Coordinates of N, CA and C and ligand atoms in Angstrom, one line a residue:
X284 N 7.8 19.9 33.3 CA 8.2 19.2 32.0 C 8.1 17.7 32.1
X285 N 7.5 17.0 31.2 CA 7.5 15.6 31.3 C 8.8 15.0 30.7
X286 N 9.0 13.7 31.1 CA 10.2 13.0 30.6 C 10.3 13.1 29.1
X287 N 9.1 12.9 28.4 CA 9.1 13.0 27.0 C 9.5 14.3 26.4
X288 N 9.0 15.4 27.1 CA 9.3 16.7 26.6 C 10.8 17.0 26.8
X289 N 11.4 16.4 27.9 CA 12.8 16.6 28.2 C 13.7 15.8 27.2
X290 N 13.2 14.8 26.5 CA 14.0 14.0 25.6 C 14.1 14.7 24.3
X291 N 15.3 14.9 23.7 CA 15.4 15.5 22.4 C 14.6 14.6 21.4
X292 N 13.9 15.2 20.5 CA 13.0 14.4 19.6 C 13.8 13.4 18.7
X293 N 15.1 13.8 18.4 CA 15.9 12.9 17.6 C 16.2 11.6 18.4
X294 N 16.3 11.7 19.7 CA 16.6 10.6 20.5 C 15.3 9.7 20.6
X295 N 14.2 10.5 20.8 CA 12.9 9.8 21.0 C 12.6 8.9 19.8
X296 N 12.7 9.5 18.6 CA 12.3 8.8 17.4 C 13.3 7.6 17.1
X297 N 14.6 7.8 17.4 CA 15.6 6.8 17.2 C 15.3 5.6 18.1
X298 N 15.1 5.9 19.4 CA 14.9 4.9 20.4 C 13.6 4.1 20.1
X299 N 12.5 4.9 19.7 CA 11.2 4.3 19.6 C 11.2 3.3 18.4
X300 N 12.1 3.6 17.4 CA 12.1 2.7 16.2 C 13.2 1.7 16.2
X301 N 13.9 1.6 17.4 CA 15.1 0.8 17.5 C 14.8 -0.7 17.2
X302 N 13.7 -1.2 17.8 CA 13.4 -2.6 17.7 C 13.0 -2.9 16.2
X303 N 12.3 -2.0 15.6 CA 11.9 -2.3 14.2 C 13.1 -2.2 13.3
X304 N 14.0 -1.3 13.7 CA 15.2 -1.2 12.9 C 16.0 -2.6 12.9
X305 N 16.1 -3.1 14.1 CA 16.7 -4.4 14.2 C 16.0 -5.5 13.3
X306 N 14.7 -5.4 13.3 CA 13.9 -6.4 12.5 C 14.2 -6.2 11.0
X307 N 14.2 -4.9 10.6 CA 14.5 -4.6 9.2 C 15.9 -5.1 8.8
X308 N 16.8 -4.8 9.7 CA 18.2 -5.1 9.4 C 18.4 -6.6 9.3
X309 N 17.6 -7.4 10.2 CA 17.8 -8.8 10.2 C 16.7 -9.5 9.4
X310 N 16.0 -8.8 8.5 CA 15.0 -9.4 7.7 C 15.6 -10.5 6.8
X311 N 14.8 -11.5 6.4 CA 15.4 -12.6 5.6 C 15.9 -12.0 4.3
X312 N 15.2 -11.1 3.7 CA 15.6 -10.5 2.4 C 17.0 -9.9 2.5
X313 N 17.2 -9.0 3.5 CA 18.4 -8.3 3.7 C 19.6 -9.3 3.9
X314 N 19.3 -10.3 4.8 CA 20.3 -11.3 5.1 C 20.7 -12.1 3.9
X315 N 19.7 -12.5 3.1 CA 20.0 -13.3 1.9 C 20.7 -12.5 0.9
X316 N 20.3 -11.2 0.8 CA 20.9 -10.3 -0.3 C 22.3 -10.0 0.1
X317 N 22.6 -9.6 1.3 CA 23.9 -9.3 1.7 C 24.8 -10.5 2.0
X318 N 24.1 -11.6 2.3 CA 24.9 -12.8 2.5 C 25.2 -13.5 1.3
X319 N 24.8 -13.0 0.1 CA 25.2 -13.6 -1.2 C 24.3 -14.8 -1.5
X320 N 23.2 -15.0 -0.8 CA 22.3 -16.1 -1.2 C 21.3 -15.8 -2.3
X321 N 21.3 -14.5 -2.7 CA 20.4 -14.1 -3.8 C 21.4 -13.5 -4.9
X322 N 20.9 -13.6 -6.1 CA 21.7 -13.1 -7.2 C 21.6 -11.6 -7.4
X323 N 22.2 -11.1 -8.4 CA 22.2 -9.6 -8.7 C 20.8 -9.2 -9.1
X324 N 20.0 -10.2 -9.6 CA 18.6 -9.9 -10.0 C 17.8 -9.4 -8.8
X325 N 18.1 -10.0 -7.6 CA 17.3 -9.5 -6.4 C 17.8 -8.1 -6.0
X326 N 19.1 -7.9 -6.2 CA 19.5 -6.5 -5.9 C 18.9 -5.5 -6.9
X327 N 18.8 -5.9 -8.1 CA 18.1 -5.1 -9.1 C 16.6 -4.8 -8.7
X328 N 15.9 -5.9 -8.3 CA 14.5 -5.8 -7.9 C 14.4 -4.8 -6.8
X329 N 15.3 -4.9 -5.8 CA 15.3 -4.0 -4.7 C 15.4 -2.6 -5.1
X330 N 16.4 -2.4 -6.0 CA 16.7 -1.0 -6.5 C 15.4 -0.5 -7.2
X331 N 14.8 -1.4 -8.0 CA 13.6 -1.0 -8.7 C 12.5 -0.5 -7.7
X332 N 12.3 -1.2 -6.7 CA 11.3 -0.9 -5.7 C 11.6 0.4 -5.0
X333 N 12.9 0.6 -4.7 CA 13.3 1.9 -4.1 C 13.0 3.1 -5.1
X334 N 13.1 2.9 -6.3 CA 12.8 3.9 -7.3 C 11.3 4.4 -7.1
X335 N 10.4 3.5 -6.9 CA 9.0 4.0 -6.7 C 8.9 4.7 -5.4
X336 N 9.6 4.3 -4.4 CA 9.5 5.0 -3.1 C 10.1 6.4 -3.1
X337 N 11.2 6.5 -3.8 CA 11.9 7.8 -3.8 C 11.2 8.8 -4.8
X338 N 10.5 8.2 -5.8 CA 9.7 9.1 -6.7 C 8.6 9.7 -5.9
X339 N 8.0 8.9 -5.0 CA 6.9 9.4 -4.1 C 7.5 10.4 -3.1
X340 N 8.6 10.1 -2.5 CA 9.2 11.1 -1.5 C 9.6 12.4 -2.2
X341 N 10.2 12.3 -3.4 CA 10.8 13.5 -4.0 C 9.8 14.2 -5.0
X342 N 8.8 13.5 -5.4 CA 7.8 14.1 -6.3 C 7.0 15.2 -5.6
X343 N 7.0 15.2 -4.3 CA 6.2 16.2 -3.5 C 7.2 17.2 -2.9
X344 N 8.5 17.1 -3.2 CA 9.4 18.0 -2.5 C 9.1 19.5 -2.8
X345 N 8.9 19.8 -4.1 CA 8.6 21.2 -4.4 C 7.5 21.8 -3.7
X346 N 6.4 21.0 -3.5 CA 5.2 21.4 -2.9 C 5.4 21.6 -1.4
X347 N 6.3 20.9 -0.8 CA 6.5 21.0 0.7 C 7.7 21.9 1.0
X348 N 8.4 22.4 0.0 CA 9.6 23.2 0.3 C 9.4 24.3 1.2
X349 N 8.3 25.0 1.2 CA 8.0 26.1 2.0 C 7.2 25.8 3.2
X350 N 6.9 24.6 3.5 CA 6.1 24.2 4.6 C 7.0 24.4 5.9
X351 N 6.4 25.0 7.0 CA 7.2 25.2 8.2 C 7.7 24.0 8.9
X352 N 7.0 22.9 8.7 CA 7.4 21.6 9.4 C 8.3 20.8 8.5
X353 N 7.8 20.5 7.3 CA 8.6 19.6 6.4 C 9.7 20.3 5.6
X354 N 9.4 21.6 5.3 CA 10.3 22.4 4.4 C 11.8 22.3 4.8
X355 N 12.2 22.5 6.1 CA 13.6 22.5 6.4 C 14.3 21.1 6.1
X356 N 13.5 20.1 5.9 CA 14.2 18.7 5.7 C 14.4 18.5 4.2
X357 N 13.7 19.3 3.4 CA 13.8 19.1 1.9 C 15.2 19.7 1.5
X358 N 16.1 18.8 1.2 CA 17.5 19.2 0.8 C 17.9 18.5 -0.4
X359 N 18.1 19.2 -1.5 CA 18.4 18.6 -2.8 C 19.6 17.6 -2.8
X360 N 20.5 17.9 -1.9 CA 21.7 17.0 -1.8 C 21.3 15.6 -1.4
X361 N 20.1 15.4 -0.8 CA 19.6 14.1 -0.4 C 18.9 13.4 -1.6
X362 N 18.4 14.1 -2.5 CA 17.6 13.5 -3.6 C 18.3 12.2 -4.2
X363 N 17.5 11.2 -4.4 CA 18.0 9.9 -4.8 C 17.5 9.5 -6.2
X364 N 16.5 10.1 -6.7 CA 15.8 9.6 -7.9 C 16.8 9.5 -9.1
X365 N 17.6 10.5 -9.3 CA 18.5 10.5 -10.5 C 19.6 9.4 -10.3
X366 N 20.1 9.2 -9.1 CA 21.1 8.2 -8.8 C 20.4 6.8 -9.0
X367 N 19.2 6.6 -8.6 CA 18.5 5.4 -8.8 C 18.4 5.1 -10.3
X368 N 18.1 6.1 -11.0 CA 17.8 5.9 -12.5 C 19.2 5.5 -13.2
X369 N 20.3 6.1 -12.7 CA 21.6 5.7 -13.3 C 21.9 4.2 -12.9
X370 N 21.6 3.9 -11.7 CA 21.8 2.5 -11.2 C 20.9 1.5 -12.1
X371 N 19.7 1.9 -12.3 CA 18.8 1.0 -13.0 C 19.2 0.9 -14.5
X372 N 19.7 2.0 -15.1 CA 20.2 1.9 -16.5 C 21.3 0.9 -16.5
X373 N 22.2 0.9 -15.5 CA 23.3 0.0 -15.5 C 22.8 -1.4 -15.2
X374 N 21.9 -1.6 -14.3 CA 21.4 -2.9 -13.9 C 20.6 -3.6 -15.0
X375 N 20.1 -2.7 -15.9 CA 19.3 -3.3 -17.0 C 20.1 -3.2 -18.3
X376 N 21.4 -3.0 -18.1 CA 22.4 -3.0 -19.3 C 21.9 -2.0 -20.3
X377 N 21.5 -0.8 -19.9 CA 21.1 0.2 -20.8 C 19.7 0.0 -21.5
X378 N 19.0 -1.1 -21.1 CA 17.7 -1.3 -21.8 C 16.7 -0.4 -21.2
X379 N 15.5 -0.4 -21.9 CA 14.4 0.5 -21.5 C 13.6 -0.2 -20.3
X380 N 13.9 0.1 -19.1 CA 13.3 -0.6 -18.0 C 12.0 0.1 -17.5
X381 N 11.8 1.4 -17.9 CA 10.7 2.2 -17.3 C 9.4 1.6 -17.7
X382 N 9.2 1.3 -18.9 CA 7.9 0.9 -19.4 C 7.3 -0.4 -18.7
X383 N 8.2 -1.3 -18.5 CA 7.7 -2.6 -17.9 C 7.7 -2.6 -16.4
X384 N 8.3 -1.6 -15.8 CA 8.4 -1.7 -14.3 C 7.1 -1.5 -13.5
X385 N 6.9 -2.4 -12.6 CA 5.7 -2.4 -11.8 C 6.1 -2.4 -10.3
X386 N 5.4 -1.7 -9.5 CA 5.7 -1.8 -8.0 C 5.1 -3.1 -7.5
X387 N 5.8 -3.7 -6.5 CA 5.2 -4.8 -5.8 C 4.1 -4.3 -5.0
X388 N 3.1 -5.1 -4.5 CA 2.0 -4.6 -3.8 C 2.4 -3.8 -2.5
X389 N 3.4 -4.3 -1.8 CA 3.8 -3.6 -0.6 C 4.5 -2.2 -0.9
X390 N 5.1 -2.2 -2.1 CA 5.7 -0.9 -2.5 C 4.7 0.1 -2.9
X391 N 3.6 -0.4 -3.5 CA 2.5 0.4 -3.9 C 1.9 1.0 -2.7
X392 N 1.7 0.2 -1.7 CA 1.1 0.7 -0.4 C 2.0 1.7 0.2
X393 N 3.3 1.5 0.2 CA 4.2 2.4 0.8 C 4.2 3.7 0.1
X394 N 4.3 3.7 -1.2 CA 4.4 5.0 -2.0 C 3.0 5.7 -1.8
X395 N 1.9 5.0 -1.7 CA 0.6 5.6 -1.5 C 0.6 6.3 -0.2
X396 N 1.1 5.7 0.8 CA 1.1 6.3 2.2 C 2.0 7.6 2.2
X397 N 3.1 7.5 1.5 CA 4.0 8.7 1.5 C 3.2 9.8 0.8
X398 N 2.6 9.5 -0.3 CA 1.9 10.6 -1.0 C 0.7 11.1 -0.2
X399 N 0.1 10.2 0.6 CA -1.1 10.6 1.4 C -0.6 11.6 2.5
X400 N 0.4 11.3 3.2 CA 0.8 12.2 4.3 C 1.4 13.5 3.7
X401 N 2.1 13.4 2.5 CA 2.6 14.6 1.9 C 1.5 15.6 1.6
X402 N 0.3 15.0 1.3 CA -0.8 15.9 0.9 C -1.5 16.5 2.2
X403 N -1.6 15.6 3.2 CA -2.4 16.1 4.4 C -1.7 16.4 5.6
X404 N -0.5 15.9 5.8 CA 0.2 16.0 7.1 C 1.7 16.0 7.0
X405 N 2.2 17.3 7.0 CA 3.7 17.4 6.8 C 4.5 16.7 7.9
X406 N 4.0 16.6 9.1 CA 4.7 15.9 10.1 C 4.9 14.4 9.8
X407 N 3.9 13.9 9.2 CA 3.9 12.5 8.8 C 5.0 12.3 7.7
X408 N 5.1 13.3 6.8 CA 6.1 13.2 5.8 C 7.5 13.2 6.4
X409 N 7.7 14.0 7.4 CA 9.0 14.1 8.1 C 9.4 12.7 8.6
X410 N 8.4 11.9 9.1 CA 8.6 10.6 9.7 C 9.2 9.7 8.5
X411 N 8.6 9.8 7.4 CA 9.0 9.0 6.2 C 10.4 9.4 5.7
X412 N 10.6 10.7 5.7 CA 11.8 11.3 5.3 C 13.0 10.8 6.2
X413 N 12.8 10.9 7.5 CA 13.8 10.5 8.4 C 14.1 9.0 8.2
X414 N 13.1 8.2 8.1 CA 13.2 6.7 8.1 C 14.1 6.3 6.9
X415 N 13.9 7.0 5.8 CA 14.7 6.6 4.6 C 16.0 7.3 4.6
X416 N 16.0 8.6 4.6 CA 17.3 9.3 4.3 C 18.3 9.1 5.4
X417 N 17.9 9.1 6.7 CA 18.9 9.0 7.7 C 19.5 7.5 7.7
X418 N 18.6 6.6 7.3 CA 19.0 5.2 7.1 C 20.0 5.1 6.0
X419 N 19.7 5.7 4.9 CA 20.6 5.6 3.7 C 22.0 6.2 4.0
X420 N 22.0 7.3 4.8 CA 23.3 7.9 5.2 C 24.0 7.0 6.2
X421 N 23.3 6.1 6.9 CA 23.9 5.3 7.9 C 24.2 3.9 7.4
X422 N 23.2 3.0 7.7 CA 23.4 1.6 7.3 C 23.5 1.4 5.8
X423 N 23.0 2.4 5.0 CA 23.1 2.3 3.6 C 24.6 2.1 3.1
X424 N 25.5 2.7 3.9 CA 26.9 2.6 3.5 C 27.4 1.2 3.7
X425 N 26.8 0.5 4.7 CA 27.2 -1.0 4.9 C 26.6 -1.8 3.7
X426 N 25.4 -1.5 3.3 CA 24.8 -2.2 2.2 C 25.6 -1.9 0.9
X427 N 26.0 -0.7 0.7 CA 26.8 -0.4 -0.5 C 28.1 -1.2 -0.5
X428 N 28.9 -1.2 0.6 CA 30.2 -1.9 0.4 C 30.0 -3.4 0.3
X429 N 28.9 -3.9 0.9 CA 28.7 -5.4 0.8 C 28.3 -5.7 -0.7
X430 N 27.4 -4.8 -1.2 CA 26.9 -5.0 -2.6 C 28.1 -4.9 -3.6
X431 N 28.9 -4.0 -3.4 CA 30.1 -3.8 -4.3 C 30.9 -5.1 -4.3
X432 N 31.1 -5.7 -3.1 CA 31.9 -6.9 -3.0 C 31.2 -8.1 -3.6
X433 N 29.9 -8.2 -3.2 CA 29.1 -9.4 -3.7 C 28.8 -9.4 -5.2
X434 N 28.5 -8.2 -5.7 CA 28.0 -8.2 -7.1 C 29.0 -7.5 -8.0
X435 N 30.1 -7.2 -7.5 CA 31.2 -6.7 -8.4 C 31.0 -5.3 -9.0
X436 N 30.2 -4.4 -8.3 CA 30.1 -3.1 -8.8 C 31.4 -2.3 -8.5
X437 N 31.7 -1.3 -9.3 CA 32.8 -0.4 -9.0 C 32.5 0.3 -7.8
X438 N 33.6 0.6 -7.0 CA 33.4 1.3 -5.7 C 32.7 2.7 -6.0
X439 N 31.5 2.8 -5.3 CA 30.7 4.0 -5.4 C 30.3 4.3 -6.9
X440 N 30.3 3.3 -7.7 CA 30.0 3.5 -9.1 C 28.6 3.0 -9.5
X441 N 28.4 2.8 -10.8 CA 27.1 2.4 -11.4 C 26.6 1.2 -10.7
X442 N 25.3 1.2 -10.3 CA 24.8 0.0 -9.5 C 24.5 0.4 -8.1
X443 N 25.5 1.2 -7.5 CA 25.4 1.6 -6.1 C 25.4 3.1 -5.9
X444 N 25.1 3.8 -7.0 CA 25.1 5.3 -6.8 C 24.0 5.8 -5.8
X445 N 23.0 5.0 -5.7 CA 21.9 5.4 -4.8 C 22.5 5.6 -3.4
X446 N 23.6 4.9 -3.0 CA 24.1 5.0 -1.7 C 25.2 6.0 -1.5
X447 N 25.5 6.7 -2.7 CA 26.6 7.7 -2.7 C 26.0 9.1 -2.7
X448 N 26.2 9.8 -1.7 CA 25.7 11.2 -1.6 C 26.8 12.2 -2.0
X449 N 26.8 12.4 -3.3 CA 27.9 13.3 -3.9 C 27.9 14.7 -3.2
X450 N 26.8 15.2 -2.9 CA 26.7 16.5 -2.3 C 26.9 16.6 -0.8
X451 N 27.2 15.5 -0.2 CA 27.4 15.6 1.3 C 28.8 15.1 1.6
X452 N 29.6 16.1 1.9 CA 31.0 15.7 2.1 C 31.3 15.1 3.4
X453 N 30.5 15.5 4.4 CA 30.7 15.0 5.7 C 29.4 14.4 6.3
X454 N 29.1 13.1 6.1 CA 27.8 12.6 6.5 C 27.6 12.7 8.0
X455 N 28.6 12.5 8.8 CA 28.4 12.6 10.2 C 27.9 14.0 10.6
X456 N 28.5 15.0 10.0 CA 28.1 16.4 10.3 C 26.7 16.6 9.8
X457 N 26.4 16.1 8.6 CA 25.1 16.2 8.1 C 24.0 15.6 9.0
X458 N 24.3 14.4 9.5 CA 23.4 13.7 10.4 C 23.2 14.5 11.7
X459 N 24.2 15.1 12.2 CA 24.1 15.9 13.4 C 23.2 17.1 13.1
X460 N 23.4 17.7 12.0 CA 22.5 18.9 11.6 C 21.1 18.4 11.5
X461 N 20.9 17.2 10.8 CA 19.5 16.7 10.6 C 18.9 16.4 12.0
X462 N 19.6 15.9 12.9 CA 19.0 15.6 14.2 C 18.7 17.0 14.9
X463 N 19.5 18.0 14.7 CA 19.1 19.3 15.3 C 17.8 19.8 14.7
X464 N 17.6 19.6 13.4 CA 16.3 19.9 12.8 C 15.1 19.2 13.4
X465 N 15.4 17.9 13.7 CA 14.3 17.1 14.3 C 14.0 17.7 15.7
X466 N 15.1 18.0 16.4 CA 14.9 18.5 17.8 C 14.1 19.8 17.8
X467 N 14.3 20.6 16.7 CA 13.7 21.9 16.6 C 12.3 21.9 16.0
X468 N 11.9 20.7 15.7 CA 10.6 20.6 15.0 C 9.5 21.4 15.7
X469 N 8.8 22.3 14.9 CA 7.8 23.1 15.5 C 6.5 22.3 15.7
X470 N 6.5 21.4 16.7 CA 5.4 20.5 16.9 C 5.3 20.2 18.4
X471 N 4.0 20.3 18.9 CA 3.9 20.0 20.3 C 3.9 18.5 20.6
X472 N 4.0 18.1 21.9 CA 4.2 16.7 22.2 C 3.2 15.7 21.5
X473 N 1.9 16.0 21.5 CA 1.1 15.0 20.9 C 1.4 14.8 19.4
X474 N 1.7 15.8 18.8 CA 2.1 15.7 17.3 C 3.4 15.0 17.2
X475 N 4.4 15.2 18.1 CA 5.6 14.5 18.0 C 5.4 13.0 18.2
X476 N 4.5 12.6 19.1 CA 4.2 11.2 19.3 C 3.5 10.6 18.1
X477 N 2.7 11.4 17.4 CA 2.1 10.9 16.2 C 3.2 10.7 15.1
X478 N 4.1 11.5 15.1 CA 5.2 11.4 14.1 C 6.0 10.1 14.4
X479 N 6.3 9.9 15.7 CA 7.0 8.7 16.1 C 6.2 7.4 15.6
X480 N 4.9 7.5 15.8 CA 4.1 6.3 15.3 C 4.2 6.2 13.8
X481 N 4.2 7.3 13.1 CA 4.3 7.2 11.6 C 5.7 6.6 11.2
X482 N 6.7 7.0 12.0 CA 8.0 6.4 11.7 C 8.0 4.9 11.9
X483 N 7.3 4.4 12.9 CA 7.1 3.0 13.1 C 6.4 2.4 11.9
X484 N 5.4 3.1 11.4 CA 4.6 2.6 10.3 C 5.6 2.6 9.0
X485 N 6.4 3.6 8.9 CA 7.3 3.6 7.8 C 8.3 2.4 7.8
X486 N 8.7 2.0 9.0 CA 9.6 0.8 9.1 C 8.8 -0.4 8.7
X487 N 7.5 -0.5 9.2 CA 6.7 -1.6 8.9 C 6.5 -1.7 7.3
X488 N 6.3 -0.6 6.7 CA 6.1 -0.6 5.3 C 7.4 -1.1 4.5
X489 N 8.6 -0.7 5.1 CA 9.8 -1.2 4.5 C 10.0 -2.7 4.7
X490 N 9.6 -3.2 5.9 CA 9.7 -4.6 6.1 C 8.8 -5.4 5.2
X491 N 7.6 -4.8 4.9 CA 6.6 -5.5 4.0 C 7.2 -5.5 2.6
X492 N 7.9 -4.5 2.2 CA 8.6 -4.6 0.9 C 9.6 -5.7 0.8
X493 N 10.4 -5.8 1.9 CA 11.4 -6.9 2.0 C 10.7 -8.2 1.9
X494 N 9.5 -8.4 2.5 CA 8.8 -9.7 2.4 C 8.4 -10.0 1.0
X495 N 7.8 -8.9 0.4 CA 7.4 -9.1 -1.0 C 8.6 -9.5 -1.9
X496 N 9.7 -8.8 -1.6 CA 10.9 -9.1 -2.4 C 11.4 -10.5 -2.2
X497 N 11.4 -10.9 -0.9 CA 11.9 -12.3 -0.6 C 11.0 -13.3 -1.3
X498 N 9.7 -13.1 -1.3 CA 8.8 -14.0 -1.9 C 9.0 -14.0 -3.4
X499 N 9.2 -12.8 -4.0 CA 9.4 -12.7 -5.4 C 10.7 -13.5 -5.8
X500 N 11.7 -13.4 -4.9 CA 13.0 -14.1 -5.3 C 12.9 -15.6 -5.1
X501 N 12.0 -16.0 -4.3 CA 12.0 -17.5 -4.0 C 11.5 -18.3 -5.2
Ligands
LIG1386 C1 21.2 -4.4 6.4 C2 20.4 -3.4 6.7 C3 20.8 -2.3 7.6 C4 21.9 -2.0 8.3 C5 23.2 -2.8 8.3 C6 21.7 -0.8 9.0 C7 22.7 -0.3 9.9 C8 22.5 0.9 10.5 C9 23.5 1.5 11.4 C10 24.8 0.9 11.8 C11 23.0 2.7 11.9 C12 23.6 3.6 12.9 C13 24.4 4.7 12.3 C14 24.8 5.8 13.2 O1 24.6 5.7 14.5 O2 25.1 6.9 12.7 C15 21.7 2.9 11.2 C16 20.9 3.9 11.4 C17 19.6 4.1 10.8 N1 19.0 3.2 10.0 FE1 19.7 1.4 9.4 N2 20.5 -0.3 8.8 C18 19.9 -1.2 7.9 C19 18.6 -1.1 7.4 C20 17.8 -0.1 7.6 C21 16.4 0.0 7.0 C22 15.8 -1.0 6.1 C23 15.9 1.2 7.5 C24 14.6 1.8 7.2 C25 14.1 1.9 6.0 C26 17.0 1.9 8.3 C27 16.8 3.1 8.9 C28 17.8 3.7 9.7 C29 17.6 5.0 10.3 C30 16.4 5.9 10.2 C31 18.8 5.2 11.1 C32 19.1 6.5 11.8 C33 18.9 6.2 13.3 C34 19.2 7.5 14.1 O3 20.4 7.8 14.3 O4 18.3 8.3 14.4 N3 18.0 1.0 8.4 N4 21.4 1.8 10.4

């Protein structure tokens, strides 16, 4: 057995993306947003871009539900699109935001990649699923509490519902279970390595969205 085979896949994917996680966490946009150097308009723009990403992730959920690799990860309690829409209704003061909304170029590329792997490569979809949802369950909670404070949203209320997983009573237990699913992924080592690479790509796509948002805010 190689060292890689002996390492649980959940550990492998976390460790391999650690550096990029630090970069995403310390991106200028996140720093400015959470540090209060950007207004609520930037928070709204970020939420808008997330809406495109989650529509891509969740628009394919039905199709992948029975897939042996991606299927076990498709859990309705994770779905974020409805929460994002409630947040956007609030952030746009009830106005009709859908018609005018456009993805930034980096968001368009990100959503296109999610849809591409969802079509051709379920393992690649798992990489994107992990990068977003496990992040939302983890650091997302820090983003939520900071945004509540900075922008005056009600605790776990309109504006930050995206970060509130009503159907997950115990996030720590849920994450443990999620990591067991990763460890049990029916994929041989070369495929696991490809999934790790796709996770790094997912992080890079997120960082590119932050850069577009930072530029748009400037
Ligand atoms: C200000 C921004 C961020 C903060 C403060 C933050 C913070 C954290 C923290 C504290 C954890 C560890 C939680 C735990 O051990 O249970 C975590 C995990 C994670 N974060 Fe972030 N994060 C941020 C941004 C992001 C971004 C932009 C992404 C990717 C889109 C991301 C993806 C992840 C993932 C996938 C994990 C799970 C790692 C694992 O346990 O396998 N995070 N984050």
